[in-house]
XYZ file of C-alpha atoms in Angstrom:
673
model
C -1.425 -0.929 -0.815
C -3.937 0.649 -1.139
C -1.575 8.402 -4.542
C -0.249 5.744 -2.420
C 3.152 6.129 -0.971
C 5.840 7.867 -2.989
C 9.133 9.592 -2.382
C 10.542 11.340 0.651
C 9.226 10.410 4.052
C 6.499 8.374 2.346
C 7.512 6.257 -0.599
C 11.080 6.431 0.549
C 10.074 4.746 3.758
C 8.192 2.021 2.008
C 11.039 1.437 -0.329
C 13.376 1.318 2.618
C 11.103 -1.186 4.255
C 11.219 -3.141 1.024
C 7.593 -2.576 0.273
C 5.687 -0.242 -1.757
C 0.597 0.967 -2.131
C -3.223 -0.326 -1.493
C -5.289 -1.894 -2.670
C -1.964 -1.926 -4.240
C -0.222 -5.259 -4.509
C 3.401 -6.197 -4.556
C 5.998 -3.764 -3.315
C 3.393 -1.368 -2.008
C 2.550 -3.702 0.765
C -0.641 -5.031 2.210
C -1.345 -8.479 3.506
C -3.176 -9.455 0.363
C -6.188 -10.252 2.490
C -9.570 -8.760 1.922
C -10.649 -9.325 5.501
C -7.324 -8.392 7.054
C -6.494 -4.744 7.029
C -3.769 -7.366 6.553
C 17.392 0.369 12.365
C 19.981 -1.425 12.984
C 23.667 -0.430 12.749
C 25.599 -0.344 9.520
C 29.173 -1.343 8.933
C 31.716 1.346 8.207
C 33.256 0.804 4.804
C 36.830 1.270 3.808
C 37.575 4.820 2.788
C 36.274 5.721 -0.641
C 38.355 8.022 -2.781
C 36.507 11.292 -3.377
C 35.199 11.574 -6.881
C 36.407 14.369 -9.095
C 33.869 17.159 -8.935
C 32.206 18.331 -12.112
C 29.513 20.822 -12.930
C 25.927 19.671 -13.346
C 24.931 18.714 -16.863
C 23.850 21.589 -19.047
C 21.286 19.536 -20.952
C 17.564 20.257 -20.758
C 16.091 17.616 -18.436
C 12.933 17.413 -20.456
C 12.385 18.521 -24.001
C 9.647 21.088 -23.904
C 9.880 21.371 -20.108
C 11.579 23.765 -17.757
C 15.214 23.308 -16.808
C 15.485 24.004 -13.083
C 18.927 22.499 -12.535
C 21.325 24.230 -10.222
C 24.093 26.060 -12.028
C 26.610 26.071 -9.191
C 29.360 23.529 -8.977
C 28.948 20.847 -6.318
C 32.077 19.344 -4.802
C 32.627 16.336 -2.600
C 33.819 17.186 0.926
C 36.949 15.571 2.241
C 36.988 13.061 5.086
C 33.395 11.889 4.679
C 32.498 8.928 6.867
C 31.312 6.534 4.171
C 29.099 3.669 5.279
C 27.730 0.507 3.762
C 26.332 -2.814 4.935
C 26.932 -6.174 3.297
C 26.839 -8.068 6.603
C 23.157 -8.993 6.692
C 22.019 -12.231 5.022
C 20.668 -12.277 1.458
C 16.935 -11.697 1.289
C 16.234 -14.835 -0.731
C 17.358 -18.452 -0.498
C 20.511 -20.026 -1.970
C 18.312 -22.998 -2.930
C 16.243 -20.930 -5.356
C 16.078 -22.154 -8.963
C 16.006 -19.711 -11.855
C 13.505 -20.180 -14.678
C 9.879 -20.787 -15.594
C 6.786 -18.629 -15.879
C 4.992 -17.438 -12.777
C 1.250 -17.121 -13.360
C -0.519 -14.760 -10.990
C -3.579 -12.524 -10.898
C -4.346 -8.827 -10.737
C -7.814 -7.515 -10.053
C -7.900 -4.948 -12.834
C -6.183 -4.173 -16.119
C -3.801 -1.191 -15.743
C -5.446 2.197 -15.986
C -2.026 3.524 -16.980
C 1.584 2.367 -17.208
C 2.843 5.749 -15.996
C 4.507 5.979 -12.599
C 3.130 9.438 -11.837
C 0.095 11.460 -12.771
C -3.607 10.599 -12.987
C -4.677 6.993 -12.350
C -1.130 5.866 -11.541
C -2.186 4.227 -8.311
C -4.333 1.359 -9.516
C -4.142 -2.415 -9.007
C -1.111 -2.706 -11.321
C 0.826 0.074 -9.620
C 2.593 -2.261 -7.208
C 4.028 -4.282 -10.061
C 4.808 -1.176 -12.077
C 6.752 0.351 -9.196
C 8.389 -2.896 -8.097
C 11.001 -2.704 -10.831
C 11.267 1.078 -11.043
C 10.458 3.197 -7.978
C 11.391 0.421 -5.561
C 15.020 0.787 -6.578
C 15.905 3.699 -4.349
C 19.391 4.642 -3.283
C 19.252 2.515 -0.146
C 16.828 -0.061 1.131
C 15.870 -1.602 4.398
C 16.478 -5.278 5.056
C 13.063 -6.951 5.496
C 14.253 -9.079 8.425
C 16.942 -7.111 10.264
C 15.563 -3.625 9.448
C 19.131 -2.427 8.816
C 19.832 -0.093 5.916
C 21.361 -1.912 2.972
C 22.730 -0.909 -0.452
C 20.362 -0.744 -3.384
C 21.249 1.717 -6.144
C 24.006 3.180 -3.981
C 26.836 1.059 -2.647
C 27.925 3.619 -0.005
C 26.442 6.625 1.728
C 27.545 9.410 4.046
C 25.486 11.737 6.213
C 26.687 15.186 7.269
C 26.268 16.392 10.844
C 23.410 18.645 9.793
C 21.272 15.499 9.297
C 20.010 16.737 5.962
C 22.963 16.599 3.582
C 23.698 13.149 2.211
C 26.168 11.764 -0.327
C 25.824 8.556 -2.277
C 28.199 6.463 -4.363
C 26.126 4.798 -7.084
C 26.634 1.231 -8.205
C 28.680 1.555 -11.409
C 27.224 -1.720 -12.723
C 23.653 -0.401 -12.815
C 22.038 -0.314 -16.264
C 18.624 0.523 -17.624
C 16.676 -2.232 -19.305
C 17.727 -0.761 -22.668
C 21.401 -1.102 -21.685
C 22.061 2.574 -20.951
C 24.170 3.198 -17.817
C 22.342 4.672 -14.832
C 24.012 7.865 -13.638
C 23.503 10.614 -11.095
C 21.708 12.627 -13.762
C 18.849 10.129 -13.678
C 18.269 10.820 -9.985
C 18.438 14.566 -10.534
C 15.885 14.136 -13.295
C 13.476 12.368 -10.940
C 13.557 15.379 -8.645
C 13.018 17.770 -11.544
C 10.182 15.649 -12.852
C 8.418 15.606 -9.502
C 8.385 19.411 -9.555
C 6.913 19.686 -13.021
C 3.327 20.734 -13.603
C 3.348 18.480 -16.664
C 2.977 15.345 -14.523
C -0.403 16.608 -13.219
C 0.389 15.180 -9.826
C 0.073 17.563 -6.855
C 1.224 14.891 -4.448
C 4.670 14.587 -6.032
C 4.798 18.339 -6.595
C 4.231 18.812 -2.894
C 6.856 16.289 -1.839
C 9.500 17.698 -4.118
C 8.953 21.059 -2.465
C 8.524 19.836 1.094
C 11.429 17.399 1.295
C 14.161 18.280 -1.219
C 16.184 21.445 -1.279
C 18.370 20.017 -4.033
C 19.450 16.815 -5.734
C 22.871 17.383 -7.305
C 25.190 15.488 -9.594
C 28.841 15.474 -8.533
C 29.961 13.033 -11.187
C 28.406 10.125 -13.058
C 28.340 7.935 -9.959
C 28.286 10.407 -7.075
C 25.210 12.220 -5.884
C 24.449 14.812 -3.246
C 21.003 15.233 -1.715
C 20.107 18.156 0.520
C 16.858 17.897 2.407
C 14.761 20.852 3.444
C 15.268 20.151 7.136
C 17.333 18.099 9.574
C 15.821 14.642 9.880
C 15.831 11.976 12.546
C 15.691 9.442 9.689
C 17.676 11.067 6.865
C 18.222 7.866 4.889
C 14.520 7.131 5.003
C 13.437 10.658 4.184
C 15.943 11.354 1.437
C 17.509 8.055 0.383
C 14.464 6.477 -1.235
C 14.621 8.569 -4.411
C 14.790 6.430 -7.535
C 16.268 7.074 -10.985
C 14.170 8.104 -13.984
C 15.607 7.450 -17.468
C 16.370 10.959 -18.650
C 17.467 9.677 -22.052
C 14.074 8.044 -22.655
C 11.754 10.718 -21.215
C 10.276 13.747 -22.925
C 8.424 15.761 -20.333
C 6.105 18.311 -21.891
C 2.466 19.350 -21.744
C 1.404 16.174 -23.592
C 3.359 13.812 -21.337
C 0.351 12.439 -19.430
C -1.679 11.436 -22.478
C 1.283 10.368 -24.600
C 2.717 8.023 -21.977
C -0.523 6.589 -20.618
C 0.100 3.210 -22.256
C 3.864 3.491 -22.578
C 5.798 0.706 -20.826
C 8.537 1.726 -18.464
C 12.249 1.542 -19.115
C 13.126 -0.357 -15.944
C 16.006 -0.438 -13.518
C 14.834 -3.726 -11.974
C 14.983 -7.231 -13.454
C 11.621 -7.237 -15.291
C 10.069 -5.168 -18.054
C 6.608 -5.301 -19.580
C 6.939 -7.314 -22.783
C 3.359 -7.871 -23.856
C -0.216 -6.949 -22.968
C -3.634 -8.211 -23.907
C -5.897 -5.266 -23.284
C -8.355 -5.944 -20.516
C -6.984 -9.433 -19.942
C -3.292 -9.697 -19.034
C 0.140 -8.134 -18.675
C 3.372 -10.071 -19.230
C 6.780 -9.116 -17.853
C 10.013 -10.722 -19.033
C 13.230 -10.961 -17.103
C 16.143 -8.963 -18.490
C 18.983 -11.100 -19.770
C 22.159 -10.486 -17.767
C 20.400 -8.056 -15.465
C 22.962 -5.862 -13.719
C 21.773 -6.940 -10.249
C 22.446 -10.638 -10.793
C 25.056 -11.734 -8.309
C 24.595 -8.754 -5.994
C 24.536 -9.862 -2.369
C 21.028 -8.796 -1.407
C 19.404 -9.869 -4.655
C 20.434 -13.505 -4.251
C 17.449 -15.833 -4.305
C 15.095 -13.121 -5.558
C 13.500 -12.543 -8.977
C 13.754 -16.199 -9.940
C 11.224 -16.401 -12.781
C 12.025 -15.884 -16.446
C 8.538 -14.514 -17.000
C 5.657 -13.175 -14.925
C 2.208 -13.456 -16.458
C -0.474 -11.400 -14.718
C -4.069 -12.256 -15.581
C -6.995 -9.987 -14.819
C -9.132 -12.078 -12.475
C -11.807 -10.898 -10.029
C -10.631 -11.488 -6.485
C -13.459 -13.892 -5.720
C -12.526 -16.079 -8.717
C -8.864 -16.634 -7.809
C -9.443 -20.051 -6.254
C -11.277 -21.266 -9.365
C -8.297 -20.328 -11.520
C -5.880 -21.950 -9.068
C -7.864 -25.196 -9.120
C -7.746 -25.229 -12.909
C -3.977 -24.715 -12.859
C -4.209 -21.373 -14.663
C -2.407 -19.538 -11.863
C 0.275 -20.890 -9.541
C -0.435 -19.130 -6.273
C -3.077 -17.169 -4.426
C -3.107 -15.257 -1.182
C -6.478 -16.235 0.252
C -8.419 -13.245 1.470
C -11.322 -14.548 3.552
C -11.508 -16.727 6.640
C -14.587 -18.469 5.298
C -12.848 -19.573 2.132
C -9.713 -20.596 4.052
C -11.732 -22.729 6.468
C -14.367 -24.134 4.126
C -13.339 -24.101 0.473
C -10.142 -26.153 0.482
C -11.668 -29.620 0.551
C -11.266 -30.535 -3.128
C -9.051 -33.428 -4.324
C -5.985 -31.376 -5.299
C -5.694 -30.217 -1.671
C -6.555 -33.591 -0.147
C -3.918 -35.240 -2.357
C -1.236 -32.715 -1.421
C -0.921 -31.382 -4.960
C -1.943 -27.925 -3.778
C -0.144 -26.814 -0.612
C -1.396 -24.406 2.007
C 0.369 -22.330 4.653
C -0.547 -19.644 7.157
C 2.615 -17.562 7.162
C 3.093 -15.156 10.062
C 4.590 -11.769 9.238
C 5.209 -8.573 11.170
C 4.118 -5.433 9.376
C 2.097 -2.290 10.052
C -1.560 -2.868 9.376
C -2.263 0.252 7.384
C -5.638 1.945 7.168
C -8.524 -0.435 6.442
C -12.213 -0.081 7.123
C -15.258 2.095 6.545
C -14.498 5.666 5.545
C -16.901 8.609 5.679
C -16.681 11.487 3.246
C -16.697 14.675 5.297
C -17.951 16.545 2.245
C -21.133 14.418 2.196
C -23.879 16.307 4.100
C -24.931 13.324 6.198
C -21.399 12.811 7.561
C -20.678 16.422 8.418
C -22.252 15.831 11.826
C -19.771 14.333 14.319
C -22.512 12.787 16.464
C -23.879 10.945 13.451
C -20.396 9.612 12.657
C -19.924 8.388 16.227
C -23.274 6.619 16.036
C -21.984 4.703 13.028
C -19.076 3.459 15.152
C -21.364 2.159 17.879
C -23.384 0.189 15.304
C -20.298 -1.695 14.071
C -20.494 -5.194 15.608
C -16.972 -6.566 15.147
C -17.433 -9.493 17.538
C -20.442 -10.799 15.623
C -18.612 -10.543 12.322
C -15.474 -12.219 13.642
C -17.402 -15.019 15.346
C -20.011 -15.783 12.690
C -18.208 -14.991 9.459
C -14.466 -15.043 10.118
C -13.971 -18.066 12.398
C -12.505 -15.818 15.127
C -9.341 -15.510 13.056
C -8.935 -11.754 13.378
C -8.041 -8.978 15.775
C -9.831 -5.646 15.767
C -7.905 -2.632 14.551
C -8.008 0.422 16.744
C -5.278 2.895 15.895
C -4.729 4.880 12.720
C -1.105 3.749 13.129
C -1.853 0.131 13.992
C 1.162 -2.148 14.161
C 3.698 0.644 14.688
C 5.332 2.104 17.771
C 3.324 5.285 17.213
C -0.085 3.726 17.918
C -1.721 5.412 20.906
C -2.155 2.663 23.543
C -4.857 4.621 25.372
C -7.343 4.565 22.498
C -10.098 1.995 22.845
C -12.489 1.047 20.041
C -16.044 2.272 20.399
C -18.037 -0.737 21.540
C -21.075 -2.057 19.715
C -23.867 -0.303 21.601
C -27.168 0.383 19.791
C -28.544 2.343 22.773
C -25.604 4.722 22.794
C -25.789 4.929 18.990
C -29.427 6.025 19.320
C -28.393 8.784 21.729
C -25.840 10.072 19.237
C -28.403 9.879 16.438
C -30.842 11.947 18.483
C -28.117 14.515 19.174
C -27.581 14.630 15.414
C -31.308 15.346 15.028
C -32.509 11.952 13.766
C -35.673 10.433 15.234
C -38.457 8.049 14.257
C -40.740 9.525 11.558
C -43.750 9.603 13.888
C -41.830 11.960 16.163
C -41.368 14.522 13.411
C -44.596 16.479 12.946
C -45.944 19.859 11.912
C -44.488 20.391 8.457
C -46.397 22.238 5.777
C -47.667 20.438 2.708
C -45.082 21.891 0.325
C -42.218 20.785 2.567
C -43.689 17.280 2.866
C -43.950 16.984 -0.908
C -40.388 18.263 -1.396
C -39.042 15.819 1.171
C -40.943 12.939 -0.421
C -39.441 13.716 -3.817
C -35.985 14.033 -2.291
C -36.440 10.696 -0.588
C -37.477 8.991 -3.802
C -34.528 10.390 -5.708
C -31.741 10.160 -3.169
C -32.573 8.325 0.041
C -35.349 5.943 -0.873
C -35.978 3.210 1.690
C -38.044 0.058 1.441
C -39.784 0.733 4.780
C -40.843 3.727 6.813
C -38.840 2.939 9.950
C -35.739 4.887 8.908
C -34.922 7.826 11.146
C -35.428 11.322 9.782
C -34.394 14.802 10.861
C -36.403 18.010 11.098
C -35.882 18.646 7.387
C -37.333 15.257 6.527
C -33.967 13.889 5.445
C -33.560 10.200 6.164
C -30.643 8.593 7.969
C -29.676 6.922 4.740
C -26.457 6.639 2.784
C -24.703 4.383 0.298
C -21.568 2.340 0.906
C -19.518 1.676 -2.208
C -17.015 -1.166 -2.252
C -15.025 -3.075 -4.819
C -14.893 -6.689 -3.653
C -17.794 -9.112 -3.801
C -16.147 -11.092 -0.995
C -17.112 -8.342 1.454
C -20.808 -8.480 0.630
C -21.591 -10.937 3.444
C -19.813 -8.786 6.013
C -21.470 -5.601 4.842
C -24.869 -7.288 4.778
C -24.502 -8.198 8.452
C -23.507 -4.595 9.182
C -26.472 -3.408 7.155
C -28.813 -5.440 9.368
C -27.388 -3.956 12.556
C -27.671 -0.440 11.169
C -31.213 -1.005 9.959
C -32.365 -2.211 13.372
C -31.196 1.143 14.709
C -33.152 3.032 12.048
C -30.234 3.745 9.705
C -30.551 2.814 6.049
C -27.104 1.630 4.886
C -27.358 0.774 1.207
C -24.694 -1.334 -0.476
C -23.292 -0.744 -3.930
C -20.702 -3.131 -5.351
C -18.559 -1.577 -8.083
C -15.739 -2.820 -10.233
C -12.594 -2.639 -8.013
C -10.854 0.076 -10.003
C -14.005 2.175 -10.137
C -14.588 1.865 -6.401
C -11.001 2.822 -5.733
C -11.202 5.813 -8.058
C -14.443 7.004 -6.425
C -12.590 7.097 -3.123
C -9.707 9.114 -4.515
C -12.108 11.580 -6.104
C -14.326 11.722 -2.976
C -17.323 10.730 -5.066
C -18.882 8.659 -2.322
C -20.713 8.909 0.989
C -19.149 5.904 2.721
C -16.651 3.507 1.200
C -14.579 0.469 2.093
C -10.942 0.765 1.143
C -7.458 0.066 2.446
C -4.139 1.854 2.570
C -0.962 -0.066 3.254
C 1.764 1.327 5.482
C 5.528 1.506 5.597
C 8.072 1.061 8.352
C 7.299 4.572 9.587
C 3.801 6.078 9.440
C 3.244 8.881 6.958
C 0.388 11.025 8.299
C 0.995 13.962 5.961
C -0.398 12.268 2.877
C -3.566 11.275 4.741
C -4.353 14.087 7.137
C -2.610 17.326 6.142
C -4.606 20.308 4.932
C -2.368 20.420 1.838
C -4.560 17.610 0.510
C -7.885 18.612 2.020
C -9.161 20.721 -0.865
C -7.649 18.672 -3.703
C -8.790 15.209 -4.769
C -6.919 12.218 -6.205
C -4.788 11.834 -3.115
C -4.827 9.728 0.035
C -6.825 12.236 2.077
C -10.004 10.525 0.960
C -12.103 11.994 3.801
C -11.420 15.671 3.101
C -10.006 16.116 6.608
C -7.488 18.646 7.824
C -6.923 21.024 10.739
C -4.188 23.446 11.716
C -3.556 21.439 14.893
C -2.917 18.247 12.978
C -0.697 20.134 10.524
C 1.426 21.337 13.437
C 1.605 17.848 14.930
C 2.684 16.423 11.578
C 5.468 19.006 11.470
C 6.649 17.864 14.898
C 6.614 14.220 13.827
C 8.525 14.956 10.647
C 11.052 17.432 12.014
C 11.621 17.085 15.753
C 14.780 15.139 16.569
C 13.418 14.179 19.982
C 11.681 10.788 19.853
C 9.442 11.539 22.830
C 8.180 14.728 21.179
C 7.434 12.803 17.990
C 5.682 10.065 19.929
C 3.526 12.544 21.821
C 2.574 14.294 18.567
C 1.591 11.037 16.870
C -0.409 9.888 19.872
C -2.329 13.153 19.717
C -2.959 12.722 15.968
C -4.247 9.228 16.668
C -6.521 10.651 19.348
C -7.869 13.330 17.007
C -8.670 10.796 14.281
C -10.518 8.749 16.889
C -12.411 11.797 18.158
C -13.393 12.956 14.677
C -14.756 9.459 13.961
C -14.615 9.600 10.154
C -12.885 6.203 9.998
C -14.213 2.902 11.383
C -11.223 0.527 11.556
C -11.910 -3.045 10.506
C -9.735 -5.993 11.443
C -6.168 -7.213 11.144
C -4.287 -10.497 10.996
C -0.544 -11.064 11.533
C -0.374 -13.632 8.776
C -0.845 -14.323 5.077
C -2.836 -17.340 3.887
C -1.152 -18.997 0.916
C -2.311 -21.716 -1.436
C -0.027 -22.868 -4.256
C 0.748 -25.818 -6.476
C 3.418 -28.162 -5.129
C 5.985 -27.205 -7.763
C 6.099 -23.638 -6.434
C 8.707 -23.771 -3.699
C 9.499 -21.398 -0.831
C 12.503 -20.860 1.447
C 12.466 -22.360 4.938
C 11.192 -19.034 6.291
C 8.649 -18.831 3.469
C 8.560 -15.010 3.368
C 10.721 -12.229 4.881
C 9.445 -10.919 8.192
C 8.338 -7.531 6.865
C 6.336 -8.917 3.940
C 3.021 -7.193 3.395
C 2.019 -8.980 0.203
C 3.233 -12.334 -0.955
C 4.846 -10.873 -4.083
C 6.815 -8.174 -2.259
C 10.202 -9.903 -2.538
C 9.646 -12.736 -5.044
C 11.779 -15.180 -3.055
C 9.914 -18.285 -4.253
C 10.590 -20.297 -7.408
C 9.420 -23.075 -9.718
C 11.085 -26.477 -9.295
C 10.970 -28.233 -12.683
C 11.540 -31.691 -11.176
C 8.651 -31.249 -8.770
C 6.488 -30.002 -11.616
C 7.253 -33.141 -13.579
C 6.558 -35.309 -10.524
C 3.278 -33.491 -9.912
C 2.130 -33.996 -13.472
C 2.849 -37.723 -13.164
C 1.056 -37.930 -9.800
C -2.000 -36.191 -11.203
C -1.990 -38.569 -14.157
C -1.823 -41.675 -11.962
C -3.814 -40.364 -8.994
C -0.880 -40.667 -6.578
C -1.275 -38.594 -3.404
C 1.533 -36.618 -1.813
C 1.946 -36.313 1.973
C -0.244 -33.554 3.409
C 0.969 -31.220 6.146
C -1.274 -31.280 9.199
C 0.158 -28.081 10.649
C -0.351 -25.189 8.252
C 1.294 -22.547 10.429
C 4.689 -21.128 9.460
C 5.816 -18.871 12.307
C 9.542 -18.657 11.600
C 9.912 -15.353 13.482
C 7.795 -16.203 16.551
C 5.228 -13.528 15.771
C 2.173 -15.350 17.127
C 3.514 -15.079 20.672
C 2.803 -11.366 20.666
C -0.907 -11.970 19.993
C -1.545 -14.626 22.609
């Protein structure tokens, strides 16, 4: 949700899954829940006439930047086996009504409107990418999992499993009316390579995954990957267009474009902002995608108004009618807070919608650069002090399932891994191995050392009592957990009590969500609570590869990396044998468990929704692969129901109330029983 998940085997996969990053809303995925961590065949098209080959454009891709375009002519091979797929059902509903303003919340005002570079992965990033980066060459149907057209109508894959050709949709236009051409995809690749974007993650992916992105003609594109792939469309077909005509990429690009709204390929563009308070997006008149098969029933609102609202205040704003919908994020609120008249009268509807998505990475994370967490035994002790059953029973109404795997909810999760049980006695053994004992057991220091340790304790690890464990250097078993949601305070307080009983001083520090998130990216923390959403395929490189161990502002928030894991990642990414990939991923999962720098939290195979009656949903409510309620925008405003609701609220008339809140259209609950 929560950089998050960009091009190549990462963003491409999310885009193909129809989702996009953490705590990133919208197309980045995520269940939208604070407590929850929460390929089919294609039809062969009729033969497509080969396009006339032309040389790549000789125009600088970025004024003031380097032109790294290929100079050789690229031609279209004969007898390509072109494929497409228009056989799957539309993603939305034919009953959807176009119009109205959708009022929703975001937790933080955008730190930037850029798609790449510093701070481009904040709470607004999901919305920002939803109508830009999400429009890759192909997509993945969120119910059937089949590949479907997006920016390309047809595709062909050479036998080498790394050379792909795409026929672009000739109807596609930028939000300013300019046609979208192959040059715009080439420009994305060039931009990812540029040092001007100040984004090592994209720099790395451009190098690791793309040998070339080549224009054949205005509407024909060739992509050559760096290696044969067992998922070439996912690895290489997620690249999106960047408006070359509206982009000047130079050394000032980051600062100049920080608050510059995107020229979009999707149906919405930012039209207005109120700094610190809201962002408004308007639908493009006569958007080029209107009428396209897979866009039917989607993008139904004329306007989307996003208000900056703290997560814990969403229900208050819903009750006042200032927003139309919320995805409830705590079991306590879901079970206790919906007793007010608007719910009892059926004016506000509720549903527990079951979905089937990877869980992502969600829980307590330990910074391996922090001295206290450099000891593996100490980290394992922290696991054995995590009392999931108590939390689930006392605070979460037994609604949740414990996460175990780093790849939870995917076929790559290691089934042999078991969570470390809550066991204070075993935790104490690990703490003693790490050198931490009761203060009365540590004796014999000289006066100067005692004074130095006392000062250090006052400045850095001060505790309210003297029962915190210490090591031979007088350093206390004390650290700070930073987190960005007040709704988690109760859960963390319970954890704090368990830790304190074992002699560990876990101190809690609630920060503004964006600040907490940024601290994680910069590794300016000891322990933190954060989440990372996941795509159809796991993407371990961005989290665990040594390429990101030394640098900050990436998803390797722990500072972890080993040569063994690097080699296993290479096997997963490159080996065409599924069993070899599976074995490699199981071993990675095992290593993450052994290293113990991540304490997985909990997951739920559903999304809790509360919305005003006039906001209507399809029969299935949400596509099967939905991670966040706004991923596909398949719901709509019914003006007649709005009028009826206003009259009912004026007269006090109650609507029928559904007794059964569960919507399990895809039979997902059966797998958890």
